[in-house]
């Protein structure tokens, strides 16, 4: 199933990119120069290539059975919220849904899981090299615990 989904991306690539560009420009004002849609559109081909590769490499049966997490959970991987890839991947996911509405439920599930997985990897990689000093996230139940 995943290989078939990867093959489905090729004939729809231009349409996906156009829809993605439209969605990306709707997001709102960019929070940094790297978040400018005119910059991010140059990543789309590489991202779609990575996505197709991931779909070909990972059979759909390896994706979790539950639906992909909400896009807001992707922000949990970026404490400062300034990662330009957050809106980039959210708008790309919307574009995939808009361009490929005819997918069956299992295909949609596999596509969403793979897209979220790729997004999480890319966001985490960029956050790992971020120069901002963001405070570590501390769960509320541990906030008042004494240090050992």
XYZ file of C-alpha atoms in Angstrom:
148
model
C 0.000 0.000 0.000
C 2.760 2.487 0.902
C 4.604 1.921 -2.363
C 1.375 2.604 -4.223
C 0.955 5.836 -2.242
C 4.514 6.870 -3.081
C 3.787 6.270 -6.764
C 0.601 8.333 -6.459
C 2.615 11.399 -5.438
C 4.476 11.640 -8.752
C 1.582 12.463 -11.099
C 0.132 14.892 -8.545
C 3.399 16.603 -7.559
C 2.755 19.936 -9.299
C -0.787 20.066 -7.925
C 0.424 19.223 -4.406
C 3.097 21.915 -4.555
C 0.632 24.551 -5.797
C -1.878 23.694 -3.039
C 0.931 23.612 -0.474
C 2.158 27.040 -1.564
C -1.380 28.449 -1.222
C -1.796 26.909 2.242
C 1.624 28.117 3.364
C 0.787 31.689 2.372
C -2.479 31.543 4.392
C -0.660 30.724 7.638
C -0.004 34.315 8.592
C 3.041 36.457 9.032
C 6.271 34.460 9.187
C 8.089 34.467 12.523
C 11.546 34.521 10.900
C 13.235 34.911 7.537
C 13.457 31.120 7.249
C 9.659 30.935 7.540
C 9.040 33.084 4.461
C 6.919 31.130 1.962
C 9.206 32.338 -0.844
C 12.067 30.513 0.903
C 10.169 27.406 1.988
C 8.762 26.637 -1.476
C 12.302 25.699 -2.499
C 12.229 22.804 0.024
C 9.067 21.237 -1.362
C 10.669 19.002 -3.998
C 13.208 17.621 -1.530
C 10.502 17.105 1.079
C 8.239 15.282 -1.366
C 11.204 13.107 -2.415
C 11.908 12.264 1.250
C 8.237 11.550 1.798
C 8.011 9.214 -1.192
C 11.173 7.470 -0.026
C 9.723 7.016 3.455
C 6.506 5.599 2.009
C 8.438 3.142 -0.181
C 10.704 2.103 2.685
C 8.120 1.644 5.453
C 5.197 -0.699 4.834
C 1.863 0.687 6.024
C 1.544 -2.139 8.555
C 4.425 -0.558 10.527
C 2.521 2.666 11.168
C 0.603 2.885 14.453
C -3.058 1.902 14.264
C -4.266 5.132 15.816
C -4.650 8.234 13.706
C -1.739 10.632 13.367
C -1.427 13.107 16.246
C -2.909 16.561 15.819
C -0.528 19.106 14.280
C -0.548 21.037 17.540
C 1.364 18.121 19.111
C 4.184 18.692 16.641
C 4.761 21.987 18.444
C 5.632 19.953 21.562
C 8.962 19.155 19.868
C 9.833 22.859 19.587
C 9.745 24.680 22.914
C 10.146 28.185 21.474
C 7.580 27.633 18.689
C 9.736 29.493 16.165
C 10.690 26.501 14.016
C 9.651 27.447 10.448
C 8.970 23.796 9.655
C 5.967 23.665 11.990
C 3.702 25.618 9.635
C 5.510 24.202 6.609
C 4.519 20.623 7.441
C 1.053 21.515 8.715
C 0.271 23.303 5.447
C 1.803 20.436 3.454
C -0.456 17.964 5.247
C -3.480 20.087 4.385
C -2.364 20.239 0.752
C -2.039 16.446 0.588
C -5.613 16.093 1.874
C -6.880 18.671 -0.636
C -5.171 17.107 -3.649
C -5.768 13.452 -2.732
C -9.328 13.414 -1.322
C -10.229 10.107 -2.972
C -7.966 8.004 -0.748
C -9.477 5.130 1.188
C -9.395 5.292 4.988
C -6.407 2.896 5.288
C -4.502 4.841 2.617
C -5.315 8.173 4.292
C -4.179 6.727 7.623
C -0.855 5.527 6.181
C -0.303 8.845 4.409
C -1.034 10.861 7.571
C 1.165 8.671 9.762
C 4.086 8.873 7.330
C 3.708 12.649 6.874
C 3.627 13.222 10.646
C 6.668 10.971 11.108
C 8.635 12.926 8.493
C 7.518 16.234 9.992
C 8.536 15.165 13.486
C 11.988 14.097 12.283
C 12.596 17.308 10.351
C 11.332 19.597 13.125
C 13.452 17.779 15.712
C 16.559 18.018 13.514
C 16.209 21.765 13.067
C 15.473 22.280 16.773
C 18.613 20.297 17.623
C 20.801 22.924 15.943
C 18.788 25.942 17.081
C 20.847 28.702 18.707
C 17.998 29.830 20.988
C 18.320 28.919 24.611
C 14.844 27.694 25.398
C 14.072 26.660 28.946
C 13.588 22.927 29.290
C 9.984 21.870 29.492
C 9.207 20.641 32.985
C 5.976 18.746 33.596
C 3.814 20.563 36.168
C 3.850 17.616 38.574
C 7.661 17.843 38.796
C 7.951 21.615 38.926
C 7.950 21.793 42.712
C 9.980 18.648 43.336
C 13.255 19.319 45.188
C 16.478 18.830 43.290
C 18.509 15.818 44.327
